[in-house]
Amino acid sequence: MRVIVRTVSELCITVGTLIVLFVVYLLFWTGVRADSAMSDQLDRLHRQWSQGNARPAVAPGERTVTVTRPSPYRHGEPFAIMYIPRLGPAWHKPVLEGTDAGTLKKGLGHYAGTARLGRQGNFAVAGHRRTYGDPFEDFPRLRPGDAVVLTDGTTWFTYRIDKGPYKTVPTDIGVIDAVPRKSGYPRPGRYLTLTTCDPEWGHSHRLIVWAHLDSTRPVEAGEPGALRR
């Protein structure tokens, strides 16, 4: 009997230790790694933008003319930075192409197949609510009228939230349609959709907010008003 009790006790201690280590991994270590990964992506974008992204376009027999050509989004690569003043003055995250698990460990992810930033259609972005830096931990705080500001290094894009947070199920993919279902938008436009998991430590549902493109501003003109308040 003593052997059985001792064995069960040791198993309980072992299991308890593993649970504690797993919680530490979720709460601490994934956050440390994600913060480092996101910082690397932000540094990468700033270096890229400081070097310029204009390319020479030359037709046969003509002189060189420098024009700006938008680069295609490449899977797993960063292309923009998002700022949400409601979530704090220091809140800013890189946006990468793709929403697979590996990509979302490095920042926010753009749903492949949805519109490009600032273009006609629905620019849809996902982010973790918890773990891997908790980028959308305070997602429920978002309200209609809040600004969501993005930059691709040449232009500031200011979106204004119109609806949300709206709760739905993961299979409700219509929320990222070009004219997102349940958004209230009656016609095509330049929209933004943000998605994250719900509840806070689960993934049985999704929280959604929708926004429209309110204004654009060249980077050379300085930060938009939404970031200067």
mmCIF file of C-alpha atoms in Angstrom:
data_model
loop_
_atom_site.group_PDB
_atom_site.id
_atom_site.type_symbol
_atom_site.label_atom_id
_atom_site.label_comp_id
_atom_site.label_asym_id
_atom_site.label_seq_id
_atom_site.Cartn_x
_atom_site.Cartn_y
_atom_site.Cartn_z
ATOM 1 C CA MET A 1 0.000 0.000 0.000
ATOM 2 C CA ARG A 2 2.833 2.397 0.871
ATOM 3 C CA VAL A 3 4.450 1.711 -2.487
ATOM 4 C CA ILE A 4 1.193 2.458 -4.271
ATOM 5 C CA VAL A 5 0.623 5.690 -2.317
ATOM 6 C CA ARG A 6 4.222 6.795 -2.915
ATOM 7 C CA THR A 7 3.980 6.030 -6.629
ATOM 8 C CA VAL A 8 0.695 7.908 -7.005
ATOM 9 C CA SER A 9 2.108 10.868 -5.063
ATOM 10 C CA GLU A 10 5.192 11.010 -7.274
ATOM 11 C CA LEU A 11 3.029 10.852 -10.390
ATOM 12 C CA CYS A 12 0.865 13.691 -9.082
ATOM 13 C CA ILE A 13 3.942 15.800 -8.355
ATOM 14 C CA THR A 14 5.340 15.064 -11.801
ATOM 15 C CA VAL A 15 2.076 15.919 -13.536
ATOM 16 C CA GLY A 16 1.727 19.077 -11.452
ATOM 17 C CA THR A 17 5.250 20.143 -12.350
ATOM 18 C CA LEU A 18 4.584 19.555 -16.050
ATOM 19 C CA ILE A 19 1.387 21.608 -15.857
ATOM 20 C CA VAL A 20 3.226 24.474 -14.157
ATOM 21 C CA LEU A 21 5.987 24.355 -16.775
ATOM 22 C CA PHE A 22 3.399 24.360 -19.572
ATOM 23 C CA VAL A 23 1.650 27.382 -18.079
ATOM 24 C CA VAL A 24 4.983 29.196 -17.751
ATOM 25 C CA TYR A 25 5.703 28.351 -21.385
ATOM 26 C CA LEU A 26 2.345 29.750 -22.523
ATOM 27 C CA LEU A 27 2.390 32.848 -20.342
ATOM 28 C CA PHE A 28 6.048 33.764 -20.430
ATOM 29 C CA TRP A 29 8.282 32.004 -22.916
ATOM 30 C CA THR A 30 6.016 32.296 -25.974
ATOM 31 C CA GLY A 31 5.687 35.999 -25.157
ATOM 32 C CA VAL A 32 9.443 36.468 -24.925
ATOM 33 C CA ARG A 33 10.004 34.723 -28.241
ATOM 34 C CA ALA A 34 7.144 36.600 -29.921
ATOM 35 C CA ASP A 35 8.365 39.996 -28.677
ATOM 36 C CA SER A 36 11.804 39.238 -30.070
ATOM 37 C CA ALA A 37 10.362 38.009 -33.377
ATOM 38 C CA MET A 38 8.126 41.065 -33.757
ATOM 39 C CA SER A 39 11.015 43.399 -32.965
ATOM 40 C CA ASP A 40 13.056 41.676 -35.661
ATOM 41 C CA GLN A 41 10.234 42.141 -38.177
ATOM 42 C CA LEU A 42 9.858 45.821 -37.285
ATOM 43 C CA ASP A 43 13.605 46.392 -37.618
ATOM 44 C CA ARG A 44 13.558 44.609 -40.958
ATOM 45 C CA LEU A 45 10.790 46.850 -42.263
ATOM 46 C CA HIS A 46 12.506 50.034 -41.093
ATOM 47 C CA ARG A 47 15.767 48.990 -42.754
ATOM 48 C CA GLN A 48 13.941 48.149 -45.967
ATOM 49 C CA TRP A 49 12.086 51.448 -46.001
ATOM 50 C CA SER A 50 15.194 53.474 -45.187
ATOM 51 C CA GLN A 51 16.835 51.994 -48.275
ATOM 52 C CA GLY A 52 13.863 52.980 -50.452
ATOM 53 C CA ASN A 53 11.606 50.773 -52.520
ATOM 54 C CA ALA A 54 11.529 52.674 -55.817
ATOM 55 C CA ARG A 55 12.700 50.748 -58.866
ATOM 56 C CA PRO A 56 13.838 52.046 -62.232
ATOM 57 C CA ALA A 57 11.444 51.334 -65.106
ATOM 58 C CA VAL A 58 13.084 51.643 -68.509
ATOM 59 C CA ALA A 59 11.401 51.243 -71.878
ATOM 60 C CA PRO A 60 13.666 50.391 -74.878
ATOM 61 C CA GLY A 61 15.356 53.515 -76.209
ATOM 62 C CA GLU A 62 14.046 55.744 -73.417
ATOM 63 C CA ARG A 63 15.809 57.415 -70.545
ATOM 64 C CA THR A 64 15.597 55.979 -67.030
ATOM 65 C CA VAL A 65 12.568 57.071 -65.045
ATOM 66 C CA THR A 66 12.205 56.178 -61.366
ATOM 67 C CA VAL A 67 8.746 55.013 -60.378
ATOM 68 C CA THR A 68 7.335 53.321 -57.308
ATOM 69 C CA ARG A 69 5.962 49.851 -57.868
ATOM 70 C CA PRO A 70 4.164 48.015 -55.084
ATOM 71 C CA SER A 71 5.914 44.747 -54.333
ATOM 72 C CA PRO A 72 3.790 41.589 -54.124
ATOM 73 C CA TYR A 73 3.139 40.315 -50.631
ATOM 74 C CA ARG A 74 5.291 37.259 -49.940
ATOM 75 C CA HIS A 75 4.150 34.560 -47.558
ATOM 76 C CA GLY A 76 5.625 34.961 -44.094
ATOM 77 C CA GLU A 77 7.196 38.322 -44.950
ATOM 78 C CA PRO A 78 6.359 41.675 -43.263
ATOM 79 C CA PHE A 79 5.006 44.531 -45.379
ATOM 80 C CA ALA A 80 3.313 46.999 -43.000
ATOM 81 C CA ILE A 81 3.070 48.229 -39.416
ATOM 82 C CA MET A 82 -0.251 48.628 -37.586
ATOM 83 C CA TYR A 83 -0.977 51.143 -34.821
ATOM 84 C CA ILE A 84 -4.155 51.137 -32.701
ATOM 85 C CA PRO A 85 -4.168 54.142 -30.323
ATOM 86 C CA ARG A 86 -7.023 52.663 -28.280
ATOM 87 C CA LEU A 87 -4.708 49.804 -27.247
ATOM 88 C CA GLY A 88 -1.999 52.157 -25.982
ATOM 89 C CA PRO A 89 0.403 54.813 -27.268
ATOM 90 C CA ALA A 90 3.201 52.265 -27.645
ATOM 91 C CA TRP A 91 1.063 49.581 -29.335
ATOM 92 C CA HIS A 92 2.335 48.797 -32.832
ATOM 93 C CA LYS A 93 2.779 45.448 -34.549
ATOM 94 C CA PRO A 94 4.211 44.184 -37.834
ATOM 95 C CA VAL A 95 1.784 42.808 -40.418
ATOM 96 C CA LEU A 96 2.960 39.778 -42.390
ATOM 97 C CA GLU A 97 1.465 37.855 -45.283
ATOM 98 C CA GLY A 98 -0.378 34.708 -44.200
ATOM 99 C CA THR A 99 -2.321 33.468 -41.199
ATOM 100 C CA ASP A 100 -0.616 30.121 -40.540
ATOM 101 C CA ALA A 101 0.676 29.320 -37.054
ATOM 102 C CA GLY A 102 4.301 30.113 -37.890
ATOM 103 C CA THR A 103 3.484 33.535 -39.307
ATOM 104 C CA LEU A 104 1.247 34.559 -36.404
ATOM 105 C CA LYS A 105 4.110 33.880 -34.003
ATOM 106 C CA LYS A 106 5.930 36.842 -35.580
ATOM 107 C CA GLY A 107 3.125 39.398 -35.680
ATOM 108 C CA LEU A 108 -0.278 39.980 -37.214
ATOM 109 C CA GLY A 109 -1.233 38.059 -40.344
ATOM 110 C CA HIS A 110 -2.918 39.240 -43.551
ATOM 111 C CA TYR A 111 -5.469 36.816 -44.960
ATOM 112 C CA ALA A 112 -4.093 35.804 -48.354
ATOM 113 C CA GLY A 113 -6.627 36.505 -51.068
ATOM 114 C CA THR A 114 -8.145 39.549 -49.386
ATOM 115 C CA ALA A 115 -7.439 43.077 -50.614
ATOM 116 C CA ARG A 116 -4.073 44.792 -50.408
ATOM 117 C CA LEU A 117 -3.624 47.582 -47.910
ATOM 118 C CA GLY A 118 -5.628 50.662 -48.897
ATOM 119 C CA ARG A 119 -7.062 49.079 -52.040
ATOM 120 C CA GLN A 120 -10.643 48.421 -53.066
ATOM 121 C CA GLY A 121 -12.009 45.409 -51.192
ATOM 122 C CA ASN A 122 -11.469 44.050 -47.698
ATOM 123 C CA PHE A 123 -7.980 44.107 -46.156
ATOM 124 C CA ALA A 124 -8.369 41.377 -43.500
ATOM 125 C CA VAL A 125 -5.913 40.754 -40.642
ATOM 126 C CA ALA A 126 -5.752 38.164 -37.843
ATOM 127 C CA GLY A 127 -3.867 38.146 -34.551
ATOM 128 C CA HIS A 128 -3.521 36.069 -31.383
ATOM 129 C CA ARG A 129 -5.620 37.112 -28.408
ATOM 130 C CA ARG A 130 -3.322 35.300 -25.985
ATOM 131 C CA THR A 131 0.152 33.720 -26.213
ATOM 132 C CA TYR A 132 2.849 34.770 -28.664
ATOM 133 C CA GLY A 133 2.972 38.331 -27.425
ATOM 134 C CA ASP A 134 -0.796 38.712 -26.794
ATOM 135 C CA PRO A 135 -1.128 41.262 -29.634
ATOM 136 C CA PHE A 136 -4.938 41.401 -29.449
ATOM 137 C CA GLU A 137 -5.327 40.811 -25.706
ATOM 138 C CA ASP A 138 -7.401 44.016 -25.362
ATOM 139 C CA PHE A 139 -9.387 43.492 -28.565
ATOM 140 C CA PRO A 140 -12.755 43.775 -26.706
ATOM 141 C CA ARG A 141 -11.878 47.387 -25.845
ATOM 142 C CA LEU A 142 -12.175 48.457 -29.484
ATOM 143 C CA ARG A 143 -15.168 50.669 -30.238
ATOM 144 C CA PRO A 144 -16.796 52.302 -33.289
ATOM 145 C CA GLY A 145 -14.931 55.478 -34.160
ATOM 146 C CA ASP A 146 -11.540 54.142 -33.043
ATOM 147 C CA ALA A 147 -8.673 54.615 -35.471
ATOM 148 C CA VAL A 148 -6.587 51.797 -36.894
ATOM 149 C CA VAL A 149 -3.527 53.240 -38.630
ATOM 150 C CA LEU A 150 -1.169 51.367 -40.938
ATOM 151 C CA THR A 151 1.856 52.299 -42.967
ATOM 152 C CA ASP A 152 3.680 50.521 -45.775
ATOM 153 C CA GLY A 153 6.652 52.889 -45.563
ATOM 154 C CA THR A 154 5.354 55.323 -48.196
ATOM 155 C CA THR A 155 1.788 56.061 -47.081
ATOM 156 C CA TRP A 156 -0.215 56.309 -43.872
ATOM 157 C CA PHE A 157 -3.637 54.648 -44.056
ATOM 158 C CA THR A 158 -6.163 55.623 -41.373
ATOM 159 C CA TYR A 159 -9.186 53.359 -40.993
ATOM 160 C CA ARG A 160 -12.145 54.068 -38.696
ATOM 161 C CA ILE A 161 -13.979 51.249 -36.951
ATOM 162 C CA ASP A 162 -17.676 51.097 -37.796
ATOM 163 C CA LYS A 163 -18.828 47.915 -36.074
ATOM 164 C CA GLY A 164 -17.660 45.429 -33.471
ATOM 165 C CA PRO A 165 -16.462 43.570 -31.617
ATOM 166 C CA TYR A 166 -18.828 41.091 -33.243
ATOM 167 C CA LYS A 167 -18.794 37.490 -32.019
ATOM 168 C CA THR A 168 -19.080 34.601 -34.461
ATOM 169 C CA VAL A 169 -17.800 31.069 -35.127
ATOM 170 C CA PRO A 170 -14.564 30.137 -36.947
ATOM 171 C CA THR A 171 -16.487 28.729 -39.930
ATOM 172 C CA ASP A 172 -18.127 32.105 -40.610
ATOM 173 C CA ILE A 173 -15.654 33.055 -43.358
ATOM 174 C CA GLY A 174 -18.076 35.580 -44.828
ATOM 175 C CA VAL A 175 -16.747 38.132 -42.333
ATOM 176 C CA ILE A 176 -13.682 38.598 -44.569
ATOM 177 C CA ASP A 177 -15.559 38.794 -47.890
ATOM 178 C CA ALA A 178 -14.877 41.799 -50.121
ATOM 179 C CA VAL A 179 -18.123 43.234 -48.743
ATOM 180 C CA PRO A 180 -18.009 41.514 -45.339
ATOM 181 C CA ARG A 181 -21.164 39.753 -44.222
ATOM 182 C CA LYS A 182 -22.856 41.201 -41.113
ATOM 183 C CA SER A 183 -20.708 44.354 -41.355
ATOM 184 C CA GLY A 184 -23.584 46.554 -42.466
ATOM 185 C CA TYR A 185 -21.675 47.808 -45.512
ATOM 186 C CA PRO A 186 -24.136 48.016 -48.426
ATOM 187 C CA ARG A 187 -21.678 48.199 -51.317
ATOM 188 C CA PRO A 188 -18.004 47.627 -52.260
ATOM 189 C CA GLY A 189 -15.476 49.948 -50.655
ATOM 190 C CA ARG A 190 -12.064 50.058 -49.004
ATOM 191 C CA TYR A 191 -12.538 48.083 -45.815
ATOM 192 C CA LEU A 192 -10.482 46.600 -42.978
ATOM 193 C CA THR A 193 -11.406 43.513 -40.952
ATOM 194 C CA LEU A 194 -9.600 42.488 -37.761
ATOM 195 C CA THR A 195 -10.138 39.038 -36.245
ATOM 196 C CA THR A 196 -9.006 37.276 -33.079
ATOM 197 C CA CYS A 197 -9.993 34.309 -30.916
ATOM 198 C CA ASP A 198 -12.638 34.210 -28.202
ATOM 199 C CA PRO A 199 -12.805 33.406 -25.310
ATOM 200 C CA GLU A 200 -9.531 34.859 -24.107
ATOM 201 C CA TRP A 201 -7.855 31.465 -23.603
ATOM 202 C CA GLY A 202 -9.906 29.528 -26.136
ATOM 203 C CA HIS A 203 -10.673 29.407 -29.817
ATOM 204 C CA SER A 204 -14.289 28.253 -30.060
ATOM 205 C CA HIS A 205 -15.360 31.649 -31.419
ATOM 206 C CA ARG A 206 -13.965 34.712 -33.147
ATOM 207 C CA LEU A 207 -14.229 38.425 -32.398
ATOM 208 C CA ILE A 208 -14.463 40.726 -35.414
ATOM 209 C CA VAL A 209 -14.288 44.469 -36.019
ATOM 210 C CA TRP A 210 -14.859 46.207 -39.345
ATOM 211 C CA ALA A 211 -13.539 49.570 -40.450
ATOM 212 C CA HIS A 212 -13.523 51.763 -43.551
ATOM 213 C CA LEU A 213 -10.594 53.694 -45.033
ATOM 214 C CA ASP A 214 -11.019 57.231 -43.724
ATOM 215 C CA SER A 215 -7.912 58.971 -45.074
ATOM 216 C CA THR A 216 -4.425 58.540 -46.499
ATOM 217 C CA ARG A 217 -1.318 60.651 -46.049
ATOM 218 C CA PRO A 218 2.211 60.489 -47.513
ATOM 219 C CA VAL A 219 4.804 59.440 -44.961
ATOM 220 C CA GLU A 220 6.806 62.585 -45.843
ATOM 221 C CA ALA A 221 3.923 64.699 -44.520
ATOM 222 C CA GLY A 222 4.313 63.283 -41.009
ATOM 223 C CA GLU A 223 2.144 61.130 -38.793
ATOM 224 C CA PRO A 224 -1.638 61.319 -39.210
ATOM 225 C CA GLY A 225 -3.663 63.115 -36.573
ATOM 226 C CA ALA A 226 -4.891 59.854 -35.032
ATOM 227 C CA LEU A 227 -1.327 59.141 -33.825
ATOM 228 C CA ARG A 228 -0.638 62.639 -32.525
ATOM 229 C CA ARG A 229 -3.425 62.813 -29.969
#
